[in-house]
PDB file of C-alpha atoms in Angstrom:
ATOM      1  CA  UNK B   1    -128.940 -44.656 -58.547  1.00  0.00           C
ATOM      2  CA  UNK B   2    -128.464 -48.086 -60.126  1.00  0.00           C
ATOM      3  CA  UNK B   3    -131.961 -49.139 -59.067  1.00  0.00           C
ATOM      4  CA  UNK B   4    -133.484 -45.985 -60.558  1.00  0.00           C
ATOM      5  CA  UNK B   5    -131.646 -46.437 -63.854  1.00  0.00           C
ATOM      6  CA  UNK B   6    -132.642 -50.101 -64.022  1.00  0.00           C
ATOM      7  CA  UNK B   7    -136.255 -49.297 -63.280  1.00  0.00           C
ATOM      8  CA  UNK B   8    -136.230 -46.609 -65.982  1.00  0.00           C
ATOM      9  CA  UNK B   9    -134.790 -49.125 -68.471  1.00  0.00           C
ATOM     10  CA  UNK B  10    -137.520 -51.581 -67.470  1.00  0.00           C
ATOM     11  CA  UNK B  11    -140.247 -48.990 -68.087  1.00  0.00           C
ATOM     12  CA  UNK B  12    -138.738 -48.331 -71.522  1.00  0.00           C
ATOM     13  CA  UNK B  13    -138.979 -52.089 -72.248  1.00  0.00           C
ATOM     14  CA  UNK B  14    -135.203 -52.406 -72.389  1.00  0.00           C
ATOM     15  CA  UNK B  15    -135.254 -55.625 -70.365  1.00  0.00           C
ATOM     16  CA  UNK B  16    -131.638 -56.568 -71.048  1.00  0.00           C
ATOM     17  CA  UNK B  17    -130.296 -53.305 -69.684  1.00  0.00           C
ATOM     18  CA  UNK B  18    -132.636 -53.476 -66.698  1.00  0.00           C
ATOM     19  CA  UNK B  19    -131.522 -57.005 -65.791  1.00  0.00           C
ATOM     20  CA  UNK B  20    -127.874 -56.003 -66.154  1.00  0.00           C
ATOM     21  CA  UNK B  21    -128.385 -53.040 -63.832  1.00  0.00           C
ATOM     22  CA  UNK B  22    -130.239 -55.062 -61.229  1.00  0.00           C
ATOM     23  CA  UNK B  23    -127.468 -57.690 -61.294  1.00  0.00           C
ATOM     24  CA  UNK B  24    -124.934 -54.948 -60.534  1.00  0.00           C
ATOM     25  CA  UNK B  25    -126.967 -53.935 -57.493  1.00  0.00           C
ATOM     26  CA  UNK B  26    -126.975 -57.543 -56.240  1.00  0.00           C
ATOM     27  CA  UNK B  27    -123.249 -57.983 -56.860  1.00  0.00           C
ATOM     28  CA  UNK B  28    -121.951 -54.633 -55.590  1.00  0.00           C
ATOM     29  CA  UNK B  29    -124.388 -54.003 -52.754  1.00  0.00           C
ATOM     30  CA  UNK B  30    -125.567 -57.423 -51.445  1.00  0.00           C
ATOM     31  CA  UNK B  31    -126.194 -56.030 -47.957  1.00  0.00           C
ATOM     32  CA  UNK B  32    -128.325 -53.108 -49.065  1.00  0.00           C
ATOM     33  CA  UNK B  33    -132.104 -53.010 -48.761  1.00  0.00           C
ATOM     34  CA  UNK B  34    -132.271 -52.846 -52.542  1.00  0.00           C
ATOM     35  CA  UNK B  35    -130.618 -56.221 -53.233  1.00  0.00           C
ATOM     36  CA  UNK B  36    -133.725 -58.382 -52.543  1.00  0.00           C
ATOM     37  CA  UNK B  37    -135.868 -56.089 -54.688  1.00  0.00           C
ATOM     38  CA  UNK B  38    -133.288 -56.242 -57.483  1.00  0.00           C
ATOM     39  CA  UNK B  39    -133.346 -60.063 -57.460  1.00  0.00           C
ATOM     40  CA  UNK B  40    -137.137 -60.002 -57.450  1.00  0.00           C
ATOM     41  CA  UNK B  41    -137.207 -57.693 -60.480  1.00  0.00           C
ATOM     42  CA  UNK B  42    -134.679 -59.924 -62.274  1.00  0.00           C
ATOM     43  CA  UNK B  43    -136.878 -62.949 -61.667  1.00  0.00           C
ATOM     44  CA  UNK B  44    -140.001 -61.200 -62.923  1.00  0.00           C
ATOM     45  CA  UNK B  45    -138.263 -59.925 -66.052  1.00  0.00           C
ATOM     46  CA  UNK B  46    -136.749 -63.336 -66.819  1.00  0.00           C
ATOM     47  CA  UNK B  47    -140.124 -64.971 -66.324  1.00  0.00           C
ATOM     48  CA  UNK B  48    -141.853 -62.490 -68.642  1.00  0.00           C
ATOM     49  CA  UNK B  49    -139.319 -63.482 -71.305  1.00  0.00           C
ATOM     50  CA  UNK B  50    -140.018 -67.196 -70.571  1.00  0.00           C
ATOM     51  CA  UNK B  51    -136.438 -67.695 -69.443  1.00  0.00           C
ATOM     52  CA  UNK B  52    -137.690 -70.207 -66.911  1.00  0.00           C
ATOM     53  CA  UNK B  53    -134.312 -71.485 -65.716  1.00  0.00           C
ATOM     54  CA  UNK B  54    -132.861 -68.031 -65.129  1.00  0.00           C
ATOM     55  CA  UNK B  55    -136.084 -66.818 -63.499  1.00  0.00           C
ATOM     56  CA  UNK B  56    -136.184 -69.754 -61.085  1.00  0.00           C
ATOM     57  CA  UNK B  57    -132.508 -69.191 -60.274  1.00  0.00           C
ATOM     58  CA  UNK B  58    -133.093 -65.494 -59.492  1.00  0.00           C
ATOM     59  CA  UNK B  59    -136.006 -66.285 -57.179  1.00  0.00           C
ATOM     60  CA  UNK B  60    -133.994 -69.058 -55.536  1.00  0.00           C
ATOM     61  CA  UNK B  61    -131.076 -66.698 -54.892  1.00  0.00           C
ATOM     62  CA  UNK B  62    -133.536 -64.286 -53.311  1.00  0.00           C
ATOM     63  CA  UNK B  63    -135.080 -66.688 -50.783  1.00  0.00           C
ATOM     64  CA  UNK B  64    -131.718 -68.346 -50.061  1.00  0.00           C
ATOM     65  CA  UNK B  65    -129.871 -65.096 -49.328  1.00  0.00           C
ATOM     66  CA  UNK B  66    -132.828 -63.209 -47.851  1.00  0.00           C
ATOM     67  CA  UNK B  67    -135.112 -65.850 -46.284  1.00  0.00           C
ATOM     68  CA  UNK B  68    -136.983 -63.228 -44.271  1.00  0.00           C
ATOM     69  CA  UNK B  69    -138.241 -61.449 -47.357  1.00  0.00           C
ATOM     70  CA  UNK B  70    -141.895 -60.460 -47.122  1.00  0.00           C
ATOM     71  CA  UNK B  71    -142.390 -61.951 -50.593  1.00  0.00           C
ATOM     72  CA  UNK B  72    -141.408 -65.493 -49.540  1.00  0.00           C
ATOM     73  CA  UNK B  73    -144.856 -67.054 -50.110  1.00  0.00           C
ATOM     74  CA  UNK B  74    -145.327 -65.193 -53.396  1.00  0.00           C
ATOM     75  CA  UNK B  75    -141.955 -66.403 -54.645  1.00  0.00           C
ATOM     76  CA  UNK B  76    -142.638 -70.019 -53.677  1.00  0.00           C
ATOM     77  CA  UNK B  77    -145.904 -69.794 -55.600  1.00  0.00           C
ATOM     78  CA  UNK B  78    -144.157 -68.362 -58.649  1.00  0.00           C
ATOM     79  CA  UNK B  79    -141.496 -71.073 -58.528  1.00  0.00           C
ATOM     80  CA  UNK B  80    -144.265 -73.667 -58.341  1.00  0.00           C
ATOM     81  CA  UNK B  81    -145.844 -72.253 -61.503  1.00  0.00           C
ATOM     82  CA  UNK B  82    -142.479 -72.307 -63.291  1.00  0.00           C
ATOM     83  CA  UNK B  83    -141.963 -75.962 -62.368  1.00  0.00           C
ATOM     84  CA  UNK B  84    -145.528 -76.765 -63.468  1.00  0.00           C
ATOM     85  CA  UNK B  85    -145.038 -75.071 -66.834  1.00  0.00           C
ATOM     86  CA  UNK B  86    -141.865 -77.062 -67.442  1.00  0.00           C
ATOM     87  CA  UNK B  87    -143.552 -80.303 -66.417  1.00  0.00           C
ATOM     88  CA  UNK B  88    -146.433 -79.579 -68.790  1.00  0.00           C
ATOM     89  CA  UNK B  89    -143.994 -79.266 -71.665  1.00  0.00           C
ATOM     90  CA  UNK B  90    -143.724 -75.487 -72.080  1.00  0.00           C
ATOM     91  CA  UNK B  91    -140.426 -74.686 -73.733  1.00  0.00           C
ATOM     92  CA  UNK B  92    -138.066 -72.188 -72.098  1.00  0.00           C
ATOM     93  CA  UNK B  93    -136.680 -69.443 -74.323  1.00  0.00           C
ATOM     94  CA  UNK B  94    -132.979 -68.901 -74.865  1.00  0.00           C
ATOM     95  CA  UNK B  95    -131.981 -65.263 -74.389  1.00  0.00           C
ATOM     96  CA  UNK B  96    -135.713 -64.552 -74.295  1.00  0.00           C
ATOM     97  CA  UNK B  97    -135.960 -65.015 -78.072  1.00  0.00           C
ATOM     98  CA  UNK B  98    -135.555 -68.634 -79.246  1.00  0.00           C
ATOM     99  CA  UNK B  99    -137.540 -71.602 -77.876  1.00  0.00           C
ATOM    100  CA  UNK B 100    -135.325 -74.311 -76.416  1.00  0.00           C
ATOM    101  CA  UNK B 101    -135.968 -77.944 -75.551  1.00  0.00           C
ATOM    102  CA  UNK B 102    -138.610 -79.051 -73.081  1.00  0.00           C
ATOM    103  CA  UNK B 103    -137.370 -79.552 -69.518  1.00  0.00           C
ATOM    104  CA  UNK B 104    -139.620 -81.987 -67.650  1.00  0.00           C
ATOM    105  CA  UNK B 105    -136.691 -83.432 -65.687  1.00  0.00           C
ATOM    106  CA  UNK B 106    -135.685 -79.922 -64.620  1.00  0.00           C
ATOM    107  CA  UNK B 107    -139.275 -79.233 -63.579  1.00  0.00           C
ATOM    108  CA  UNK B 108    -139.236 -82.317 -61.346  1.00  0.00           C
ATOM    109  CA  UNK B 109    -135.998 -81.086 -59.777  1.00  0.00           C
ATOM    110  CA  UNK B 110    -137.532 -77.662 -59.169  1.00  0.00           C
ATOM    111  CA  UNK B 111    -140.431 -79.244 -57.272  1.00  0.00           C
ATOM    112  CA  UNK B 112    -137.892 -80.938 -54.998  1.00  0.00           C
ATOM    113  CA  UNK B 113    -136.209 -77.566 -54.369  1.00  0.00           C
ATOM    114  CA  UNK B 114    -139.558 -76.040 -53.382  1.00  0.00           C
ATOM    115  CA  UNK B 115    -140.225 -78.873 -50.915  1.00  0.00           C
ATOM    116  CA  UNK B 116    -136.804 -78.319 -49.350  1.00  0.00           C
ATOM    117  CA  UNK B 117    -137.402 -74.559 -49.055  1.00  0.00           C
ATOM    118  CA  UNK B 118    -141.011 -74.728 -47.804  1.00  0.00           C
ATOM    119  CA  UNK B 119    -141.725 -78.217 -46.414  1.00  0.00           C
ATOM    120  CA  UNK B 120    -144.696 -77.030 -44.331  1.00  0.00           C
ATOM    121  CA  UNK B 121    -146.387 -74.967 -47.011  1.00  0.00           C
ATOM    122  CA  UNK B 122    -149.504 -75.972 -48.944  1.00  0.00           C
ATOM    123  CA  UNK B 123    -147.295 -76.308 -51.998  1.00  0.00           C
ATOM    124  CA  UNK B 124    -145.255 -79.234 -50.602  1.00  0.00           C
ATOM    125  CA  UNK B 125    -147.864 -82.014 -51.101  1.00  0.00           C
ATOM    126  CA  UNK B 126    -148.790 -80.480 -54.472  1.00  0.00           C
ATOM    127  CA  UNK B 127    -145.126 -80.691 -55.458  1.00  0.00           C
ATOM    128  CA  UNK B 128    -144.938 -84.367 -54.500  1.00  0.00           C
ATOM    129  CA  UNK B 129    -148.052 -85.133 -56.546  1.00  0.00           C
ATOM    130  CA  UNK B 130    -146.505 -83.351 -59.524  1.00  0.00           C
ATOM    131  CA  UNK B 131    -143.190 -85.154 -59.027  1.00  0.00           C
ATOM    132  CA  UNK B 132    -145.099 -88.441 -59.227  1.00  0.00           C
ATOM    133  CA  UNK B 133    -146.914 -87.263 -62.364  1.00  0.00           C
ATOM    134  CA  UNK B 134    -143.631 -86.197 -63.947  1.00  0.00           C
ATOM    135  CA  UNK B 135    -142.009 -89.544 -63.294  1.00  0.00           C
ATOM    136  CA  UNK B 136    -145.051 -91.291 -64.724  1.00  0.00           C
ATOM    137  CA  UNK B 137    -144.736 -89.245 -67.904  1.00  0.00           C
ATOM    138  CA  UNK B 138    -141.096 -90.331 -68.091  1.00  0.00           C
ATOM    139  CA  UNK B 139    -142.046 -94.005 -67.477  1.00  0.00           C
ATOM    140  CA  UNK B 140    -140.186 -94.004 -64.150  1.00  0.00           C
ATOM    141  CA  UNK B 141    -142.630 -96.013 -62.055  1.00  0.00           C
ATOM    142  CA  UNK B 142    -140.407 -96.631 -59.031  1.00  0.00           C
ATOM    143  CA  UNK B 143    -139.617 -92.925 -58.641  1.00  0.00           C
ATOM    144  CA  UNK B 144    -143.305 -92.047 -58.991  1.00  0.00           C
ATOM    145  CA  UNK B 145    -144.222 -94.572 -56.287  1.00  0.00           C
ATOM    146  CA  UNK B 146    -141.545 -93.111 -54.009  1.00  0.00           C
ATOM    147  CA  UNK B 147    -142.982 -89.591 -54.399  1.00  0.00           C
ATOM    148  CA  UNK B 148    -146.520 -90.747 -53.604  1.00  0.00           C
ATOM    149  CA  UNK B 149    -145.264 -92.728 -50.631  1.00  0.00           C
ATOM    150  CA  UNK B 150    -143.520 -89.606 -49.308  1.00  0.00           C
ATOM    151  CA  UNK B 151    -146.765 -87.690 -49.688  1.00  0.00           C
ATOM    152  CA  UNK B 152    -148.934 -90.070 -47.631  1.00  0.00           C
ATOM    153  CA  UNK B 153    -146.285 -90.390 -44.922  1.00  0.00           C
ATOM    154  CA  UNK B 154    -145.261 -86.732 -44.668  1.00  0.00           C
ATOM    155  CA  UNK B 155    -148.681 -85.121 -45.238  1.00  0.00           C
ATOM    156  CA  UNK B 156    -151.355 -87.568 -43.996  1.00  0.00           C
ATOM    157  CA  UNK B 157    -153.844 -84.721 -43.431  1.00  0.00           C
ATOM    158  CA  UNK B 158    -153.494 -83.252 -46.921  1.00  0.00           C
ATOM    159  CA  UNK B 159    -156.500 -83.171 -49.248  1.00  0.00           C
ATOM    160  CA  UNK B 160    -154.298 -84.968 -51.778  1.00  0.00           C
ATOM    161  CA  UNK B 161    -153.601 -87.979 -49.554  1.00  0.00           C
ATOM    162  CA  UNK B 162    -156.668 -89.909 -50.734  1.00  0.00           C
ATOM    163  CA  UNK B 163    -155.636 -89.488 -54.377  1.00  0.00           C
ATOM    164  CA  UNK B 164    -152.100 -90.530 -53.460  1.00  0.00           C
ATOM    165  CA  UNK B 165    -153.314 -93.806 -51.917  1.00  0.00           C
ATOM    166  CA  UNK B 166    -155.472 -94.527 -54.951  1.00  0.00           C
ATOM    167  CA  UNK B 167    -152.685 -93.727 -57.398  1.00  0.00           C
ATOM    168  CA  UNK B 168    -150.237 -95.878 -55.406  1.00  0.00           C
ATOM    169  CA  UNK B 169    -152.604 -98.826 -55.713  1.00  0.00           C
ATOM    170  CA  UNK B 170    -153.040 -98.223 -59.451  1.00  0.00           C
ATOM    171  CA  UNK B 171    -149.314 -97.868 -60.033  1.00  0.00           C
ATOM    172  CA  UNK B 172    -148.471-101.089 -58.218  1.00  0.00           C
ATOM    173  CA  UNK B 173    -151.259-102.803 -60.173  1.00  0.00           C
ATOM    174  CA  UNK B 174    -149.768-101.526 -63.436  1.00  0.00           C
ATOM    175  CA  UNK B 175    -146.501-103.307 -62.591  1.00  0.00           C
ATOM    176  CA  UNK B 176    -148.208-106.712 -62.334  1.00  0.00           C
ATOM    177  CA  UNK B 177    -147.128-108.861 -65.290  1.00  0.00           C
ATOM    178  CA  UNK B 178    -149.404-111.858 -64.847  1.00  0.00           C
ATOM    179  CA  UNK B 179    -150.027-114.939 -62.682  1.00  0.00           C
ATOM    180  CA  UNK B 180    -146.789-116.626 -63.745  1.00  0.00           C
ATOM    181  CA  UNK B 181    -144.585-113.813 -62.399  1.00  0.00           C
ATOM    182  CA  UNK B 182    -143.586-112.527 -58.968  1.00  0.00           C
ATOM    183  CA  UNK B 183    -146.600-111.127 -57.122  1.00  0.00           C
ATOM    184  CA  UNK B 184    -144.889-108.521 -54.916  1.00  0.00           C
ATOM    185  CA  UNK B 185    -146.575-105.673 -56.834  1.00  0.00           C
ATOM    186  CA  UNK B 186    -149.927-107.462 -56.616  1.00  0.00           C
ATOM    187  CA  UNK B 187    -149.655-107.654 -52.822  1.00  0.00           C
ATOM    188  CA  UNK B 188    -148.697-103.975 -52.612  1.00  0.00           C
ATOM    189  CA  UNK B 189    -151.670-103.033 -54.793  1.00  0.00           C
ATOM    190  CA  UNK B 190    -154.007-105.072 -52.559  1.00  0.00           C
ATOM    191  CA  UNK B 191    -152.626-103.314 -49.460  1.00  0.00           C
ATOM    192  CA  UNK B 192    -153.081 -99.801 -50.877  1.00  0.00           C
ATOM    193  CA  UNK B 193    -156.543-100.528 -52.283  1.00  0.00           C
ATOM    194  CA  UNK B 194    -157.647-101.872 -48.891  1.00  0.00           C
ATOM    195  CA  UNK B 195    -156.102 -98.935 -47.014  1.00  0.00           C
ATOM    196  CA  UNK B 196    -157.759 -96.489 -49.383  1.00  0.00           C
ATOM    197  CA  UNK B 197    -161.197 -98.075 -48.933  1.00  0.00           C
ATOM    198  CA  UNK B 198    -160.849 -98.105 -45.125  1.00  0.00           C
ATOM    199  CA  UNK B 199    -159.460 -94.586 -44.755  1.00  0.00           C
ATOM    200  CA  UNK B 200    -161.633 -92.855 -47.371  1.00  0.00           C
ATOM    201  CA  UNK B 201    -164.986 -94.704 -47.474  1.00  0.00           C
ATOM    202  CA  UNK B 202    -166.790 -91.748 -49.064  1.00  0.00           C
ATOM    203  CA  UNK B 203    -164.301 -91.004 -51.840  1.00  0.00           C
ATOM    204  CA  UNK B 204    -165.592 -90.785 -55.410  1.00  0.00           C
ATOM    205  CA  UNK B 205    -163.062 -93.425 -56.510  1.00  0.00           C
ATOM    206  CA  UNK B 206    -164.361 -96.062 -54.094  1.00  0.00           C
ATOM    207  CA  UNK B 207    -166.067 -98.177 -56.764  1.00  0.00           C
ATOM    208  CA  UNK B 208    -162.945 -98.099 -58.934  1.00  0.00           C
ATOM    209  CA  UNK B 209    -160.867 -99.144 -55.936  1.00  0.00           C
ATOM    210  CA  UNK B 210    -163.239-102.037 -55.227  1.00  0.00           C
ATOM    211  CA  UNK B 211    -162.910-103.202 -58.840  1.00  0.00           C
ATOM    212  CA  UNK B 212    -159.114-102.865 -58.665  1.00  0.00           C
ATOM    213  CA  UNK B 213    -158.975-104.794 -55.402  1.00  0.00           C
ATOM    214  CA  UNK B 214    -161.106-107.554 -56.907  1.00  0.00           C
ATOM    215  CA  UNK B 215    -158.781-107.834 -59.916  1.00  0.00           C
ATOM    216  CA  UNK B 216    -155.668-107.957 -57.743  1.00  0.00           C
ATOM    217  CA  UNK B 217    -157.090-110.605 -55.417  1.00  0.00           C
ATOM    218  CA  UNK B 218    -158.044-112.694 -58.434  1.00  0.00           C
ATOM    219  CA  UNK B 219    -154.516-112.309 -59.783  1.00  0.00           C
ATOM    220  CA  UNK B 220    -152.996-113.349 -56.469  1.00  0.00           C
ATOM    221  CA  UNK B 221    -155.268-116.382 -56.155  1.00  0.00           C
ATOM    222  CA  UNK B 222    -154.636-117.354 -59.774  1.00  0.00           C
ATOM    223  CA  UNK B 223    -150.876-117.223 -59.254  1.00  0.00           C
ATOM    224  CA  UNK B 224    -151.254-119.635 -56.315  1.00  0.00           C
ATOM    225  CA  UNK B 225    -153.314-121.965 -58.493  1.00  0.00           C
ATOM    226  CA  UNK B 226    -150.610-121.955 -61.156  1.00  0.00           C
ATOM    227  CA  UNK B 227    -147.980-122.876 -58.559  1.00  0.00           C
ATOM    228  CA  UNK B 228    -150.212-125.592 -57.124  1.00  0.00           C
ATOM    229  CA  UNK B 229    -150.921-127.046 -60.576  1.00  0.00           C
ATOM    230  CA  UNK B 230    -147.216-127.104 -61.310  1.00  0.00           C
ATOM    231  CA  UNK B 231    -146.425-129.159 -58.190  1.00  0.00           C
ATOM    232  CA  UNK B 232    -149.483-131.354 -58.672  1.00  0.00           C
ATOM    233  CA  UNK B 233    -149.181-132.167 -62.392  1.00  0.00           C
ATOM    234  CA  UNK B 234    -145.456-131.706 -63.083  1.00  0.00           C
ATOM    235  CA  UNK B 235    -143.770-132.771 -59.854  1.00  0.00           C
ATOM    236  CA  UNK B 236    -146.263-135.120 -58.175  1.00  0.00           C
ATOM    237  CA  UNK B 237    -145.578-133.179 -54.987  1.00  0.00           C
ATOM    238  CA  UNK B 238    -148.982-133.346 -53.357  1.00  0.00           C
ATOM    239  CA  UNK B 239    -147.899-131.704 -50.102  1.00  0.00           C
ATOM    240  CA  UNK B 240    -146.628-128.577 -51.865  1.00  0.00           C
ATOM    241  CA  UNK B 241    -149.650-128.558 -54.176  1.00  0.00           C
ATOM    242  CA  UNK B 242    -152.012-128.677 -51.206  1.00  0.00           C
ATOM    243  CA  UNK B 243    -150.212-125.750 -49.559  1.00  0.00           C
ATOM    244  CA  UNK B 244    -150.605-123.560 -52.652  1.00  0.00           C
ATOM    245  CA  UNK B 245    -154.228-124.593 -53.242  1.00  0.00           C
ATOM    246  CA  UNK B 246    -154.967-123.556 -49.668  1.00  0.00           C
ATOM    247  CA  UNK B 247    -153.163-120.230 -50.241  1.00  0.00           C
ATOM    248  CA  UNK B 248    -155.353-119.656 -53.307  1.00  0.00           C
ATOM    249  CA  UNK B 249    -158.441-120.155 -51.142  1.00  0.00           C
ATOM    250  CA  UNK B 250    -157.067-117.789 -48.488  1.00  0.00           C
ATOM    251  CA  UNK B 251    -156.149-115.122 -51.064  1.00  0.00           C
ATOM    252  CA  UNK B 252    -159.749-114.771 -52.300  1.00  0.00           C
ATOM    253  CA  UNK B 253    -162.060-117.128 -50.423  1.00  0.00           C
ATOM    254  CA  UNK B 254    -165.352-116.102 -52.114  1.00  0.00           C
ATOM    255  CA  UNK B 255    -164.139-116.375 -55.704  1.00  0.00           C
ATOM    256  CA  UNK B 256    -164.580-119.004 -58.401  1.00  0.00           C
ATOM    257  CA  UNK B 257    -160.821-119.570 -58.213  1.00  0.00           C
ATOM    258  CA  UNK B 258    -161.186-120.551 -54.546  1.00  0.00           C
ATOM    259  CA  UNK B 259    -163.946-122.996 -55.445  1.00  0.00           C
ATOM    260  CA  UNK B 260    -161.695-124.522 -58.098  1.00  0.00           C
ATOM    261  CA  UNK B 261    -158.860-124.785 -55.539  1.00  0.00           C
ATOM    262  CA  UNK B 262    -161.176-126.558 -53.103  1.00  0.00           C
TER     263      UNK B 262
END
């Protein structure tokens, strides 16, 4: 009876009354066959009103309480779209009427929930790529790198793995501050560029990777030259200078920097 009344309210576009009725079904009769359908209807109605947080919550309650629901894949897909909308800056509506603040951080969290619920689905690597993108938008480089690293390790056969390797190399390269600073990020960028070029020799980004690798090797060799010059000109420590000049040659043996080091 409650389901019929709620459905009638829904057809009359009285969404508030319909949601209230469906919630009563879920609360009073959680073990009935109607409870999963009631949660599904709540989620759809909330989503239509752009109440993204409440919609995601309703769908999450559904797959948590009734994991065998035949709509599992559909719900995961809908949750993915909600998280994507939030990440892209769409504003959720309060009470279905007033636009609220953007929720990119919440969108990132939703992607993590989807991975936990469906780690072997096609959505999991997509979620990790979006998590990385979200952290990049928020200037959180370390978190973005972590997400991409999880993608290449957990889903090596995914179609997104090549892009993840390339983006990892670019992100590490973006953290390089110059030849006078620590070169840990430079070395990481070199590693990922090389791995990308070996693993995906036919990728469309191969030429960009080759250019990036060249720049990083030059940076690494130049940093060795700076260290060598310091010991040679400032400290008269010829043994240390020779070590660093040799490291500059090893870092990029065919470059002008290597010739200068020689």
